[in-house]
């Protein structure tokens, strides 16, 4: 009981802060403290939001982006998870792949977008691949770190009970690294949203990124903010969902 | 000297600014010009409206009208890139394979094909609509895909797009690479594509500086016109202009300029309001505008007019 | 390979002597770049089925030796061989000193770990785990996570984990140290009963001389750091032993006293070392 | 001794893998398996690299980017570290700020670049801020997770010894979360490199990002690859440096 | 506030009786949403300077009670008051059951932790830590990290950490369980000497009845889960006590036997409970 109500309390505080900031923004825009031409008051953005919802435009774009996002998260996240677990357990593998990771990770995804387009075409695949690229690295890096940080005694136990590599993966590396992996997934989800927006700026005809970019091109500022707002909301919703999943996956922390 | 900040895109047609700097034309007008590169025209609108830059090398686009509607005071004050006959630096390109195989013989054959364009609300889209209309097609009779100019070459290579209104030097590179051909040249003459923009504050509070900037700009434009007489980079002083272009854009291949088509830039700075009106109609019909607009909302020719009065009309250089 | 077959053909000294299960020759262990010597030259044969106890002052290398036996620590010098007698069963299971339960598994899953790793059918796992958890009085806590248990309860779960796995060799590192004396005594009896029934080889580390004498066949006293063999003592008491009755035997008191004295010398020597090193 | 030589061995394997991949690329480009116009063989890229080094162009751009990168990392990383430690320790603070973080994190930085320019001007500051934005989130998220994951007993010890909030920060939260923080710094360094490249595409006249973008504009593909290569090298070098720093900062892991 | 001053004006029952340092009334502790009762209604007064020992079967709530005393666990019901006598010293220091050394600090830094948190000058810290580490025989290991120590050595470091802090009240949760008996005996003597010199209030948890009787003024025997007070026993032996001589006193044996029996009943009851719950 106590836990439940404090959880609700926390959610409440969590909603309060953004609302407060939005209120400040509204006031500042109305009082002319910030340039309303570029930072229109939230009320006017909400208005445009309503219009875009009504026209169905927002929904179409949202669905298109979400599809790409989920496919991309899967395509990038699953290999990252397994490779990360393997690298966390095996030192030689880690030594072989680490430099490759650190060298390819910082390559700006926006700069190689043309190359991605060249390889994967202008269709859906290139966008999914961009998201996958973004999701891959945070999950990989956090998984490796999470596994490497598991108390050595647990691996000793695993070896003593002759757990196979796969069993060590499943019973020790994965659950032991789970909190860290979840942080990686959160980072990856954010990166995925960023990259979906970037890649939908090229060769797309729908999606939230397309909507934002489109709005910048023709300077319909309110629509652009609606796009940003939608991404922010997605980020918030996904993080709540991920928190919930984390609570379920990590019961030994929750029940403490 | 008066400081003037100018936003540019580092494209070939920006050479007028570099010429003005290199040859002391701005300095002679008592101007200290700083060039600031942006990766796209739309990103310039906010700094221009907020007075962070005074002058912008922008495009005639739907965004201009929407900006005006939002109270962002930006004015088109002179031509920066237009397509008079022989100066069509933005031709309709078609994938070479389609032309060679005879699949595309006329513009009408593009029906249902994938056409690349640089972005929504751009003047090139109006041009595409214009060309399609001449062939009896509607704008929506082809599939539009947004893709930047340099990427269009890659897209042609992989067959991802079939046609596009592209620009130099990508056009020449695509032709030299053998992936696309100039399919329609001079199909929509005298379109106003790239423009010189002044920020509202620059116009209102620093009129004198703005006027001097215009004087220098037109002088530079005339040098460019001399060098590109007849639509080729072989007029008077062309070699120096080419060098400037190569140095400032990073283009490494001098050969390109043999076949590259220069952009037009009116030697008197005149804006082609007629084509702008036609393009505005296209923007309006396709729903790019938040509110109805008129060309006169965004154009202010007073500076160019005054410069013309002071300098007298352009006389083509003798070769 | 050759070594194993040689061991097999060698005539046994006494006709009925069981084969050697664990054999160490000159086993040494250095740590890290400093070359700190933790274990220094152990020669030892432990026959199959023996209950072997190691005592020694804190930090003398008992855990290190056991970890080398379990293959968790490399042997820096010398050889260490574990001979299998029944390849169908796991070679060894270790009860670790201190906390080693997986925090992410319930009591039940922790206890079932070894069996599951061996792919035992879930039905048999359930049976065995239930049996052991009941014996040790924790069956009603089976769904708890380790952080919801007391220190002693955690220790008991790790005992179940090892026993349920039914290995050839049991390696036990102070398994009863966090337990109250009554639970300890119950577990002593239980352990002896099981051991007598199964005749597993057991290597058992303890600080309690009483525990050592009550349980062991043979006791190795180790010197303070670096850990060497100071003495090996045979425990003469007959089996099966009654844990309570044993204490009334005067020989019991003598033996405890004897071991105690040797240990005291070592601890004092260790103190000297520590102070000499300051 | 043993540790040292195995370290060198690991570094060696780590260099081998990328070299192998480059070799494959070279062969494929030469044999025409990949389109050399867009994927020129590494040898030709190296050649251009040499030319750019000789002309001093590369050096100027590199220095400009590095300066922005370091300032941005500091500007984003330090607040992220402190806020993260605070959020890790204090549940209410975390509840208040978490949603804000998860909502603002996925907002595509490239889409708000124009707004950043508007607020921070066209000079260096806006580029530094972009890097800071990129560095902020991974460090924050990983720090929070790292602190939240510290074994509760250590916090109990801290409270028992009446450590002040600041002391708990310094003696428990910080060292306990350090492995996770370092993973965050690695992610942040990569993000910083990505964002420096993006932000140098606007209102810059030097920097590696500027160089890449410029090269794309005029399709001097080799120069573009040199830019990407330099970023990759930077990523690699930084990760080696960070690994070394980690080894120094976390001696209790290294010596085990 | 009002409560404290009331305590102060209240006439002491015996003229020389020391003031109450710890007082509990109806202290209960439930865990989690299941409402599992760990500690069930403890009423207790511990006078200033008393050596108070708690024994009880594994899982009966000893650690939970101590953690509530240290303020690390909330009290679900009832009141618990710690009265300060010397506000210049820290109120209490706890020696935790199991590992609680910071893995990221060396032995030295771990030992110095409490003093540093109080802002003691580094010179005084060094002096005190050196003294304590030498007493406990670990000074030469001062630069090691905990993962380079044996289990017993880690336990000794955590003892140093608490003692060096010089608190009013020492809360000790099985501090000697991982130690060999000789080290244990040395530490018993050391502990008694210090305690007699400083007259700190000590609350001490142990499973060893010998340890309880050797060290304590008063012993609380707890019932098996849920933990209640089963009996409180005064230890009649005079101070200062000689750890070895004490064992020859017949009264010693009787007392140990008496406590032992009560505990055995509890452990058996706990077993019954566990099996009843299956
Ligand atoms: N966080 C928790 N959540 C739920 N139950 C808990 C928690 N902590 C302890 N318990 C339960 O409370 C009871 C008392 O635990 P406690 O640790 O106080 O026992 P103890 O007397 O110290 O035992 P031991 O001698 O084994 O250390 C146990 O049954 C334990 O399972
Ligand atoms: N990883 C390590 N690195 C360096 N030294 C170590 C390491 N592990 C153990 N040691 C040292 O080796 C010696 C023996 O340790 P070990 O754990 O074997 O002792 P032990 O006999 O089990 O002691 P205890 O009875 O206290 O558990 C100790 O001095 C310890 O400091
Ligand atoms: Mg040990
Ligand atoms: Mg306890």
PDB file of C-alpha atoms in Angstrom, chain C residues 13-109:
ATOM      1  CA  UNK C  13      49.733 -50.003  -0.022  1.00  0.00           C
ATOM      2  CA  UNK C  14      46.889 -51.530   1.959  1.00  0.00           C
ATOM      3  CA  UNK C  15      44.545 -53.827   0.082  1.00  0.00           C
ATOM      4  CA  UNK C  16      41.392 -51.883   0.902  1.00  0.00           C
ATOM      5  CA  UNK C  17      42.808 -48.336   0.830  1.00  0.00           C
ATOM      6  CA  UNK C  18      40.535 -46.119  -1.239  1.00  0.00           C
ATOM      7  CA  UNK C  19      42.037 -44.400  -4.288  1.00  0.00           C
ATOM      8  CA  UNK C  20      43.440 -40.878  -3.964  1.00  0.00           C
ATOM      9  CA  UNK C  21      40.865 -38.336  -5.019  1.00  0.00           C
ATOM     10  CA  UNK C  22      42.810 -35.123  -4.559  1.00  0.00           C
ATOM     11  CA  UNK C  23      46.552 -34.913  -4.855  1.00  0.00           C
ATOM     12  CA  UNK C  24      48.720 -31.807  -4.521  1.00  0.00           C
ATOM     13  CA  UNK C  25      52.445 -31.535  -5.050  1.00  0.00           C
ATOM     14  CA  UNK C  26      54.331 -28.368  -4.149  1.00  0.00           C
ATOM     15  CA  UNK C  27      51.290 -26.170  -4.682  1.00  0.00           C
ATOM     16  CA  UNK C  28      52.117 -22.483  -4.404  1.00  0.00           C
ATOM     17  CA  UNK C  29      50.098 -19.374  -5.041  1.00  0.00           C
ATOM     18  CA  UNK C  30      51.394 -15.847  -5.606  1.00  0.00           C
ATOM     19  CA  UNK C  31      49.099 -12.868  -5.980  1.00  0.00           C
ATOM     20  CA  UNK C  32      49.463  -9.964  -8.369  1.00  0.00           C
ATOM     21  CA  UNK C  33      52.569  -8.163  -9.434  1.00  0.00           C
ATOM     22  CA  UNK C  34      53.801  -7.795  -5.858  1.00  0.00           C
ATOM     23  CA  UNK C  35      54.327 -11.541  -5.748  1.00  0.00           C
ATOM     24  CA  UNK C  36      52.615 -11.829  -2.375  1.00  0.00           C
ATOM     25  CA  UNK C  37      52.788 -15.503  -1.378  1.00  0.00           C
ATOM     26  CA  UNK C  38      49.420 -16.730  -0.128  1.00  0.00           C
ATOM     27  CA  UNK C  39      49.991 -20.492  -0.213  1.00  0.00           C
ATOM     28  CA  UNK C  40      53.499 -21.875  -0.053  1.00  0.00           C
ATOM     29  CA  UNK C  41      54.234 -25.455  -1.022  1.00  0.00           C
ATOM     30  CA  UNK C  42      51.457 -27.794  -0.051  1.00  0.00           C
ATOM     31  CA  UNK C  43      51.930 -31.582  -0.549  1.00  0.00           C
ATOM     32  CA  UNK C  44      48.797 -33.488   0.171  1.00  0.00           C
ATOM     33  CA  UNK C  45      46.822 -36.588  -0.793  1.00  0.00           C
ATOM     34  CA  UNK C  46      43.181 -36.834   0.135  1.00  0.00           C
ATOM     35  CA  UNK C  47      41.706 -40.285  -0.422  1.00  0.00           C
ATOM     36  CA  UNK C  48      38.287 -40.738  -1.870  1.00  0.00           C
ATOM     37  CA  UNK C  49      35.584 -40.491   0.755  1.00  0.00           C
ATOM     38  CA  UNK C  50      37.642 -38.718   3.394  1.00  0.00           C
ATOM     39  CA  UNK C  51      36.311 -35.854   5.492  1.00  0.00           C
ATOM     40  CA  UNK C  52      39.274 -33.515   5.389  1.00  0.00           C
ATOM     41  CA  UNK C  53      39.327 -30.390   7.540  1.00  0.00           C
ATOM     42  CA  UNK C  54      41.583 -27.345   7.217  1.00  0.00           C
ATOM     43  CA  UNK C  55      42.115 -24.974  10.127  1.00  0.00           C
ATOM     44  CA  UNK C  56      44.451 -22.047  10.373  1.00  0.00           C
ATOM     45  CA  UNK C  57      44.691 -18.411  11.391  1.00  0.00           C
ATOM     46  CA  UNK C  58      42.748 -15.761   9.513  1.00  0.00           C
ATOM     47  CA  UNK C  59      44.411 -14.886   6.222  1.00  0.00           C
ATOM     48  CA  UNK C  60      46.622 -17.952   6.093  1.00  0.00           C
ATOM     49  CA  UNK C  61      45.437 -19.080   2.664  1.00  0.00           C
ATOM     50  CA  UNK C  62      42.660 -21.570   3.369  1.00  0.00           C
ATOM     51  CA  UNK C  63      40.188 -19.999   0.998  1.00  0.00           C
ATOM     52  CA  UNK C  64      42.863 -19.607  -1.642  1.00  0.00           C
ATOM     53  CA  UNK C  65      43.702 -23.300  -1.429  1.00  0.00           C
ATOM     54  CA  UNK C  66      40.056 -24.279  -1.721  1.00  0.00           C
ATOM     55  CA  UNK C  67      39.530 -21.983  -4.673  1.00  0.00           C
ATOM     56  CA  UNK C  68      42.484 -23.583  -6.426  1.00  0.00           C
ATOM     57  CA  UNK C  69      40.886 -26.965  -5.798  1.00  0.00           C
ATOM     58  CA  UNK C  70      37.674 -25.736  -7.334  1.00  0.00           C
ATOM     59  CA  UNK C  71      39.608 -24.464 -10.340  1.00  0.00           C
ATOM     60  CA  UNK C  72      38.600 -20.871  -9.638  1.00  0.00           C
ATOM     61  CA  UNK C  73      42.145 -19.708  -9.020  1.00  0.00           C
ATOM     62  CA  UNK C  74      45.179 -20.684 -11.058  1.00  0.00           C
ATOM     63  CA  UNK C  75      47.982 -22.649  -9.393  1.00  0.00           C
ATOM     64  CA  UNK C  76      51.155 -20.540  -9.560  1.00  0.00           C
ATOM     65  CA  UNK C  77      53.494 -23.463  -9.026  1.00  0.00           C
ATOM     66  CA  UNK C  78      53.219 -27.207  -8.470  1.00  0.00           C
ATOM     67  CA  UNK C  79      50.513 -29.608  -9.557  1.00  0.00           C
ATOM     68  CA  UNK C  80      47.014 -30.272  -8.341  1.00  0.00           C
ATOM     69  CA  UNK C  81      44.996 -33.239  -9.557  1.00  0.00           C
ATOM     70  CA  UNK C  82      41.408 -34.231  -8.925  1.00  0.00           C
ATOM     71  CA  UNK C  83      40.695 -37.824  -9.907  1.00  0.00           C
ATOM     72  CA  UNK C  84      37.158 -38.659 -10.873  1.00  0.00           C
ATOM     73  CA  UNK C  85      35.504 -41.839  -9.681  1.00  0.00           C
ATOM     74  CA  UNK C  86      31.984 -41.287 -10.906  1.00  0.00           C
ATOM     75  CA  UNK C  87      31.888 -39.149 -14.057  1.00  0.00           C
ATOM     76  CA  UNK C  88      28.088 -39.046 -14.047  1.00  0.00           C
ATOM     77  CA  UNK C  89      28.084 -36.764 -11.024  1.00  0.00           C
ATOM     78  CA  UNK C  90      29.500 -33.229 -10.914  1.00  0.00           C
ATOM     79  CA  UNK C  91      33.114 -33.114  -9.808  1.00  0.00           C
ATOM     80  CA  UNK C  92      32.871 -30.617  -6.988  1.00  0.00           C
ATOM     81  CA  UNK C  93      30.554 -28.051  -5.479  1.00  0.00           C
ATOM     82  CA  UNK C  94      31.761 -25.223  -3.336  1.00  0.00           C
ATOM     83  CA  UNK C  95      30.075 -23.445  -0.474  1.00  0.00           C
ATOM     84  CA  UNK C  96      31.665 -20.030  -0.636  1.00  0.00           C
ATOM     85  CA  UNK C  97      32.773 -17.996   2.338  1.00  0.00           C
ATOM     86  CA  UNK C  98      30.460 -15.022   2.694  1.00  0.00           C
ATOM     87  CA  UNK C  99      27.546 -14.063   0.477  1.00  0.00           C
ATOM     88  CA  UNK C 100      27.414 -15.812  -2.861  1.00  0.00           C
ATOM     89  CA  UNK C 101      23.690 -16.200  -3.500  1.00  0.00           C
ATOM     90  CA  UNK C 102      22.472 -14.625  -6.723  1.00  0.00           C
ATOM     91  CA  UNK C 103      20.539 -11.547  -5.631  1.00  0.00           C
ATOM     92  CA  UNK C 104      18.306 -11.864  -8.685  1.00  0.00           C
ATOM     93  CA  UNK C 105      17.062 -15.351  -7.852  1.00  0.00           C
ATOM     94  CA  UNK C 106      14.620 -16.481  -5.211  1.00  0.00           C
ATOM     95  CA  UNK C 107      15.670 -18.927  -2.520  1.00  0.00           C
ATOM     96  CA  UNK C 108      14.185 -21.715  -4.607  1.00  0.00           C
ATOM     97  CA  UNK C 109      15.976 -20.756  -7.807  1.00  0.00           C
TER      98      UNK C 109
END
